[in-house]
PDB file of C-alpha atoms in Angstrom:
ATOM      1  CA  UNK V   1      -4.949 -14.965  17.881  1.00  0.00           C
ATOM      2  CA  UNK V   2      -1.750 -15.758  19.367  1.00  0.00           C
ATOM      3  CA  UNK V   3       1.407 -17.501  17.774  1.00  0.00           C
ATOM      4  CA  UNK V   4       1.513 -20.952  16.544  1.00  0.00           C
ATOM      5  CA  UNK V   5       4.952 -20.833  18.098  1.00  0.00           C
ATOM      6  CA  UNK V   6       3.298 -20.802  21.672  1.00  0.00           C
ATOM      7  CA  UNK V   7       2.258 -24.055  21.045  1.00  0.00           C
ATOM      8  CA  UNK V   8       5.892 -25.871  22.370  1.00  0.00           C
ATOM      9  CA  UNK V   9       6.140 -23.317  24.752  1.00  0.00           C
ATOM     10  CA  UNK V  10       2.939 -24.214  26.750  1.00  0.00           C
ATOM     11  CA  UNK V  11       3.324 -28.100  26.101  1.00  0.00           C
ATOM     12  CA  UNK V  12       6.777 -27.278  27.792  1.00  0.00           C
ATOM     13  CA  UNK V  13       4.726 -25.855  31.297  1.00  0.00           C
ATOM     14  CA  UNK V  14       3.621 -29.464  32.739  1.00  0.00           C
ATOM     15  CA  UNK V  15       7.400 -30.552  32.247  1.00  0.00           C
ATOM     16  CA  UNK V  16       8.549 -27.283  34.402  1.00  0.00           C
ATOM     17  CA  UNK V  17       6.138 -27.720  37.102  1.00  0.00           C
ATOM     18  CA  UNK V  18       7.012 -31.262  37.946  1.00  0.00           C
ATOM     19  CA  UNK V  19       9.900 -31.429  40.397  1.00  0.00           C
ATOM     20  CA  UNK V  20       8.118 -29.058  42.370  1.00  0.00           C
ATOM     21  CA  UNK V  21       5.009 -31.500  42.921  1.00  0.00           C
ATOM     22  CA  UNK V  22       7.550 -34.349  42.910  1.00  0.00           C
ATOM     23  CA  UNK V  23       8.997 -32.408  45.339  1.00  0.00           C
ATOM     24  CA  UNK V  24       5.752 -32.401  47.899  1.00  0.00           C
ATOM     25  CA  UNK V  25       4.177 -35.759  46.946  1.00  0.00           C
ATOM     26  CA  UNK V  26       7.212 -37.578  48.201  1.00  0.00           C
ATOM     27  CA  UNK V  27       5.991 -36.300  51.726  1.00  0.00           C
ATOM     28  CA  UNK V  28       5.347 -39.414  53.041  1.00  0.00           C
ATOM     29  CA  UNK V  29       2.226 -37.854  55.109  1.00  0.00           C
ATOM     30  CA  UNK V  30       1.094 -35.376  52.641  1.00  0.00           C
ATOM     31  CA  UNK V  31      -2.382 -37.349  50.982  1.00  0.00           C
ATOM     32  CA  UNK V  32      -2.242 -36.322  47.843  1.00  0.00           C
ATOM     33  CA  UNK V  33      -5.842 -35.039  46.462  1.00  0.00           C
ATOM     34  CA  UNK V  34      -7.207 -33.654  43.318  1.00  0.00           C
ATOM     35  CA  UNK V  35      -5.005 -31.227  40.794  1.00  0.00           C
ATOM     36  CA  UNK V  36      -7.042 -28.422  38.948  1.00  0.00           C
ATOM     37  CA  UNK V  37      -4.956 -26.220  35.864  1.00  0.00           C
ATOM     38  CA  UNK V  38      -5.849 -23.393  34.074  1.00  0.00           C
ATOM     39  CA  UNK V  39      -4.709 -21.768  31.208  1.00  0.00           C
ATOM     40  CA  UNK V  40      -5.640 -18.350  30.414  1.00  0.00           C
ATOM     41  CA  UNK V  41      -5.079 -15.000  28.310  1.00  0.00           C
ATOM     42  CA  UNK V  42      -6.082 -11.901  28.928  1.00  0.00           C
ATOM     43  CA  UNK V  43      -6.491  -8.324  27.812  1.00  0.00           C
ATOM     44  CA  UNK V  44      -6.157  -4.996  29.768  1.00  0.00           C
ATOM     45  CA  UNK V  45      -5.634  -1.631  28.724  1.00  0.00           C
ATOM     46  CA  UNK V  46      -2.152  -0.048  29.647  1.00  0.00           C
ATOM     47  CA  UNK V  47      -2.074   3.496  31.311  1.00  0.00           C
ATOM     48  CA  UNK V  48      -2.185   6.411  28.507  1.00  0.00           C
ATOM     49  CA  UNK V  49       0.599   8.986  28.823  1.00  0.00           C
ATOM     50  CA  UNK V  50       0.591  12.434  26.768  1.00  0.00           C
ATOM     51  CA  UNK V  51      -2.215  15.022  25.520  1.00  0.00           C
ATOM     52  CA  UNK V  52      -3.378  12.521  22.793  1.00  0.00           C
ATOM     53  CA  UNK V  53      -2.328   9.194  23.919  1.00  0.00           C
ATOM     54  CA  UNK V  54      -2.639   6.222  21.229  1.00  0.00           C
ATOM     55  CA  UNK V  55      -4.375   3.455  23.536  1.00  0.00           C
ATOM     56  CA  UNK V  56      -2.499   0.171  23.936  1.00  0.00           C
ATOM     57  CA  UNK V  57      -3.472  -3.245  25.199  1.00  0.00           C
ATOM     58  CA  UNK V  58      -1.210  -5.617  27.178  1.00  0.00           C
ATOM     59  CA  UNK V  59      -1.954  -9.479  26.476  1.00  0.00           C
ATOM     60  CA  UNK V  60      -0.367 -11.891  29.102  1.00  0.00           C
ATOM     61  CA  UNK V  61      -0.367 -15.381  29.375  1.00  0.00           C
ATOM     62  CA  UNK V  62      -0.319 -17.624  32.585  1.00  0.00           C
ATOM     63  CA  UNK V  63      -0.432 -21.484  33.183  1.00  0.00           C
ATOM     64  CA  UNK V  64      -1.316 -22.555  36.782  1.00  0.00           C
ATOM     65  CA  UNK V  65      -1.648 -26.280  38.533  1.00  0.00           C
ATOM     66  CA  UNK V  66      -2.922 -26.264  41.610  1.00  0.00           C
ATOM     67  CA  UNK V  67      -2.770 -29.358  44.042  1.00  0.00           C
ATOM     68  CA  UNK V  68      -4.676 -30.626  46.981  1.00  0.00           C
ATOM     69  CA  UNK V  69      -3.247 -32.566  49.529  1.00  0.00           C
ATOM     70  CA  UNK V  70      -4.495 -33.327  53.305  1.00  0.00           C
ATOM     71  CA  UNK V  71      -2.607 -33.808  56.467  1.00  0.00           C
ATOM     72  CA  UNK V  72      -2.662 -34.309  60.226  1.00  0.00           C
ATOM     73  CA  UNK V  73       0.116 -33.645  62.641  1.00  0.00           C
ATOM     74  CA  UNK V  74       2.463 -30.884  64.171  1.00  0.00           C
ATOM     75  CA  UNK V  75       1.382 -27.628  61.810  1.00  0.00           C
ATOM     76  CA  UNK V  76       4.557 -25.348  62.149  1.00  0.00           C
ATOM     77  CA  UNK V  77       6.984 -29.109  61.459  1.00  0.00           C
ATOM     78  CA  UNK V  78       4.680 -29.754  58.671  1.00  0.00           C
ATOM     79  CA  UNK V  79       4.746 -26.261  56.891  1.00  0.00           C
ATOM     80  CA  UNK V  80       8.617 -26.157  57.562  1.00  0.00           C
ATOM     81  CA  UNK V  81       8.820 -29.301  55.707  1.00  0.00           C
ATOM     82  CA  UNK V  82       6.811 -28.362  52.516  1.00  0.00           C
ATOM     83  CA  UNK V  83       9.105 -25.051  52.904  1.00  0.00           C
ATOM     84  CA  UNK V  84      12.427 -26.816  52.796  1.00  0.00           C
ATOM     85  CA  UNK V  85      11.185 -29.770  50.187  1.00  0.00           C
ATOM     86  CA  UNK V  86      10.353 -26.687  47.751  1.00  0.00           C
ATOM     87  CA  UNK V  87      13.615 -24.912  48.424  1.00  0.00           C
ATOM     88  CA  UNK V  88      15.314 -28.188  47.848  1.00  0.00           C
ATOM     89  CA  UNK V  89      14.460 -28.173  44.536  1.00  0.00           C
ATOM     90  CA  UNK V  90      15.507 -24.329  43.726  1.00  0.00           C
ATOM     91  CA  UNK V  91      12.850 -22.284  45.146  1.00  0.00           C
ATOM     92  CA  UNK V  92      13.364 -19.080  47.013  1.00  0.00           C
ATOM     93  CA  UNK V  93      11.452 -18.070  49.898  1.00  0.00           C
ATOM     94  CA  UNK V  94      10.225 -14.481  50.376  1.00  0.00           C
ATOM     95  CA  UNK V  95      11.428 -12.656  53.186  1.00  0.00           C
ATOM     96  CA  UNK V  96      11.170 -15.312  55.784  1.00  0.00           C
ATOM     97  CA  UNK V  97       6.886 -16.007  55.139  1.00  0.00           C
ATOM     98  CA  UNK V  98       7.601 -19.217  56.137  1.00  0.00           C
ATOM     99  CA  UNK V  99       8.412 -17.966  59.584  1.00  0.00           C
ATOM    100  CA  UNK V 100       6.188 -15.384  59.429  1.00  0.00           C
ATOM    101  CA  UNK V 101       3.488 -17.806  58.616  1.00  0.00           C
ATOM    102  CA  UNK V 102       4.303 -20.355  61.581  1.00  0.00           C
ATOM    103  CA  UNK V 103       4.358 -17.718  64.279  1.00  0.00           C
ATOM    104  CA  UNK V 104       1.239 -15.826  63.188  1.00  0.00           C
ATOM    105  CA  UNK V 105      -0.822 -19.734  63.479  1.00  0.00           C
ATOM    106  CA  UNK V 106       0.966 -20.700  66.479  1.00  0.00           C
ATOM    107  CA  UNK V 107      -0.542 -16.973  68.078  1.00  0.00           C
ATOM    108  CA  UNK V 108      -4.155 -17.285  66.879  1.00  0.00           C
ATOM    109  CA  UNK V 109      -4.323 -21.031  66.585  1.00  0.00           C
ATOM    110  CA  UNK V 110      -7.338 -21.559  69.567  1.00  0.00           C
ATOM    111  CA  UNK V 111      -8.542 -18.443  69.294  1.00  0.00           C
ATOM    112  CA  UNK V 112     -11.188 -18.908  67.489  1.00  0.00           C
ATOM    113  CA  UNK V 113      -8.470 -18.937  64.344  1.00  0.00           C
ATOM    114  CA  UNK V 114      -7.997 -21.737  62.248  1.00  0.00           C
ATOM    115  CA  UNK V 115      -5.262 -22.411  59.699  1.00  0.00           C
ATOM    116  CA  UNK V 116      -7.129 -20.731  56.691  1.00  0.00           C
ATOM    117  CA  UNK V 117      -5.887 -17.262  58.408  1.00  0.00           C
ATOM    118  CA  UNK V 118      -2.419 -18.299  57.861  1.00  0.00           C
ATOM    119  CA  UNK V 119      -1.289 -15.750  55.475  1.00  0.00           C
ATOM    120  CA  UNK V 120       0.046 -17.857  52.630  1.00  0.00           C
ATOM    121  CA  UNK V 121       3.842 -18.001  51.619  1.00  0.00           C
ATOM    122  CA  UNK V 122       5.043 -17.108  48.020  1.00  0.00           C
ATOM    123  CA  UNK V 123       8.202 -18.370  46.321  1.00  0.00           C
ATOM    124  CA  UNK V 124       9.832 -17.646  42.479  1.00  0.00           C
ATOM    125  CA  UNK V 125      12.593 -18.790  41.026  1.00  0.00           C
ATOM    126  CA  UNK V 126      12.962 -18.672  36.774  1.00  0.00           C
ATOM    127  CA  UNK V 127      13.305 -21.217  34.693  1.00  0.00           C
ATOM    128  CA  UNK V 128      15.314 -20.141  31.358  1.00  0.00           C
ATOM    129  CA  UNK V 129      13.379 -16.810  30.703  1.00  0.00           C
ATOM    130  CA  UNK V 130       9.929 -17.405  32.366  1.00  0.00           C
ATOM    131  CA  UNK V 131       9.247 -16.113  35.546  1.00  0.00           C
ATOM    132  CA  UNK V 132       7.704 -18.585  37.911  1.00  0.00           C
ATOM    133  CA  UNK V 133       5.543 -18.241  41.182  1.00  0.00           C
ATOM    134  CA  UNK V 134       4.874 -21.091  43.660  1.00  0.00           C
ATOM    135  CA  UNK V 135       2.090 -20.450  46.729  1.00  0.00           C
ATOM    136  CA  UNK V 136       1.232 -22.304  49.692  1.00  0.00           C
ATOM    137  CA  UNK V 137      -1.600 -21.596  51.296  1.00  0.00           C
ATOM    138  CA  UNK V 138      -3.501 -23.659  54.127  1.00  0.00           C
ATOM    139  CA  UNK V 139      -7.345 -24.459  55.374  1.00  0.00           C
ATOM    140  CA  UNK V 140      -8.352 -26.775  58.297  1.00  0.00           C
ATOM    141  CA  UNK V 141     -11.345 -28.897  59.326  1.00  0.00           C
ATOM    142  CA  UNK V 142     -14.537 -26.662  59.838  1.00  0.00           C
ATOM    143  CA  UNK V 143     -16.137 -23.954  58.209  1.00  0.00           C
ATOM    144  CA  UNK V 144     -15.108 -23.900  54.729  1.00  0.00           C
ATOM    145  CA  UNK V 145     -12.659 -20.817  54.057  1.00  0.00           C
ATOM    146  CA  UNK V 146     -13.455 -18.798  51.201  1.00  0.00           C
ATOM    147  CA  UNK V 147     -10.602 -19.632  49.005  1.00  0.00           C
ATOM    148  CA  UNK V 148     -12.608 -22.906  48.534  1.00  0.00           C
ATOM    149  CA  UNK V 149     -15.798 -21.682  47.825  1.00  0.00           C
ATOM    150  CA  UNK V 150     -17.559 -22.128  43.975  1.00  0.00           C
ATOM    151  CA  UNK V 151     -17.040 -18.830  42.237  1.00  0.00           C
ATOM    152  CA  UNK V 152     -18.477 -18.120  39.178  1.00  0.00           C
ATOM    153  CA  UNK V 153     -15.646 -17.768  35.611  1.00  0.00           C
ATOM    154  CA  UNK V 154     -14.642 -14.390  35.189  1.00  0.00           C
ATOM    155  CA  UNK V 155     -15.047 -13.167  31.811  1.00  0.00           C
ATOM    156  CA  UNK V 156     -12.792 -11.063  29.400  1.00  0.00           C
ATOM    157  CA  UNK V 157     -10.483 -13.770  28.079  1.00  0.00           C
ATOM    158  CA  UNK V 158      -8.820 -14.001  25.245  1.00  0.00           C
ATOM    159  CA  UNK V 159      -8.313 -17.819  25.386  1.00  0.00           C
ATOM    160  CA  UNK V 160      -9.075 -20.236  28.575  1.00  0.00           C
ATOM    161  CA  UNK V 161      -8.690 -23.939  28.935  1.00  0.00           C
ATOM    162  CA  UNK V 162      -9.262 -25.634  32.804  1.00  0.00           C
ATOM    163  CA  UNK V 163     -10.018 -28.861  34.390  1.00  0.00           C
ATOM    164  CA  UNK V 164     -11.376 -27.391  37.405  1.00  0.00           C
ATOM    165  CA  UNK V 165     -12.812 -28.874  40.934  1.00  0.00           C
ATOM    166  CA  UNK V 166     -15.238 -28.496  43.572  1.00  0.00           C
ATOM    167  CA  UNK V 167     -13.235 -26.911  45.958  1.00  0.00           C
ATOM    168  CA  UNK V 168     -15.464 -27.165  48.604  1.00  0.00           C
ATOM    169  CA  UNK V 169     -15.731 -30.609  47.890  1.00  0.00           C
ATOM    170  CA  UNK V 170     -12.749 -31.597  47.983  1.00  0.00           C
ATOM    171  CA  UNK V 171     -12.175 -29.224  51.360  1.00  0.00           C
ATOM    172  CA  UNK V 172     -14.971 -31.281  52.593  1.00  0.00           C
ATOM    173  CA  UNK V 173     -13.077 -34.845  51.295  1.00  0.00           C
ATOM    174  CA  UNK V 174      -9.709 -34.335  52.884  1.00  0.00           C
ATOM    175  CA  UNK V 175     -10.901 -32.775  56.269  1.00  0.00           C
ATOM    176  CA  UNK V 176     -12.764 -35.651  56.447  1.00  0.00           C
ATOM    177  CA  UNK V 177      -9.652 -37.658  56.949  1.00  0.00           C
ATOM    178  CA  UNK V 178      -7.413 -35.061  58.044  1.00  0.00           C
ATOM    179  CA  UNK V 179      -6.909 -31.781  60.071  1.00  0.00           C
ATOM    180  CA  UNK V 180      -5.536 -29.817  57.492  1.00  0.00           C
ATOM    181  CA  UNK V 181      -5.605 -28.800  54.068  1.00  0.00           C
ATOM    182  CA  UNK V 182      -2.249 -27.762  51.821  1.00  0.00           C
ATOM    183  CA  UNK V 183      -3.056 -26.217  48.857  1.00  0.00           C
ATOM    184  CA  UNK V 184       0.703 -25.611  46.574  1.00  0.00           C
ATOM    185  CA  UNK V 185      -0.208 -23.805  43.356  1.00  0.00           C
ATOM    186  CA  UNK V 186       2.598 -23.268  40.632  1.00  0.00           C
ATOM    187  CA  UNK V 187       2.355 -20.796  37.950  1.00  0.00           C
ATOM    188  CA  UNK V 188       4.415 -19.312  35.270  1.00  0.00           C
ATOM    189  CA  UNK V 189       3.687 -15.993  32.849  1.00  0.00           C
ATOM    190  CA  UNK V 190       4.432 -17.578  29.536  1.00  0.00           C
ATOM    191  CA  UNK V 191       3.512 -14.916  27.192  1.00  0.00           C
ATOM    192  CA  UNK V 192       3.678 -11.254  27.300  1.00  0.00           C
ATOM    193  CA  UNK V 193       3.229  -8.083  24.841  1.00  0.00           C
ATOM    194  CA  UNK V 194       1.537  -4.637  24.040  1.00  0.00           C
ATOM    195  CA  UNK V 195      -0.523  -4.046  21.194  1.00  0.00           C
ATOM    196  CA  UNK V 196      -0.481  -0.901  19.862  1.00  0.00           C
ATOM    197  CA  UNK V 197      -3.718   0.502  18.663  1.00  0.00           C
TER     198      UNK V 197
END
């Protein structure tokens, strides 16, 4: 069971995550689409160490909103835009993805490619002591990429709560409008610890 005390803690998550989707609704030609969270804890053994190792367990804790949102235009202005809206408000790119990203669509885009194959681009940034991860990732009109496919829960949790959606649904909604699909998912470890047996 974990902590009462986790209870402000993941209340708190919502709050943390909003200037970042602030951030990308007030693209005036991003169409915003559906949001689906999750909150989840898990379990996993640790490595054992030693000739008679005691066995431990490490239990983490993540909170994740992902948002939909469809688009049409110039691909590598667009991404560059989301990019610099999301550093803007204190995220930090990796390694030039963003570039990275825009080169490797604007090689294989006609190919047979399409904008699902863009590798996606990862930021992090804290905020007080939690560690934070924000992910772009991209589909386009057409076959429906795999990332948006139904997939069946995975079991093993300690605790889950999620308002989920069809993702191929809603790939299927906004490509019906639009040329491409933005997916921005932000995420943030809230709880960590091992548990000695």
């Amino acid at each position: 069971m974990l902590s009462p005390q986790l209870g402000p803690v993941r209340a708190a998550l919502p709050g943390s995550a909003a200037p970042t989707l602030a951030a990308s609704d007030a693209l005036p030609w991003l169409e915003r689409g559906p949001d689906a969270t999750e909150d989840t804890c898990g379990m996993r053994a640790e490595d054992s160490k030693g000739f008679f190792p005691d066995r431990s367990w490490r239990v983490s804790c993540y909170w994740q909103t992902t948002r939909y949102y469809g688009f049409d235009g110039d691909f590598a202005e667009r991404a560059q835009a989301v990019n610099d809206a999301l550093v803007a408000v204190g995220w930090q790119e990796s390694d030039g993805a963003v570039s990275k990203a825009i080169r490797y669509f604007e090689q294989t885009h006609g190919n047979g490619l399409d904008a699902s194959r863009v590798p996606p681009v990862a930021y992090g940034k804290y905020v007080g002591e939690q560690s934070w991860t924000a992910t772009l990732s991209w589909a386009e009109a057409g076959q429906v990429p795999p990332g948006f496919r139904t997939r069946p829960t995975s079991e093993g949790y300690v605790r889950r709560e999620a308002v989920t959606v069809d993702g191929e649904q809603v790939h299927r909604d906004l490509t019906s409008r639009h040329q491409f699909v933005l997916v921005l998912s932000v995420s943030a470890r809230y709880f960590e610890r091992t548990i000695e047996d």
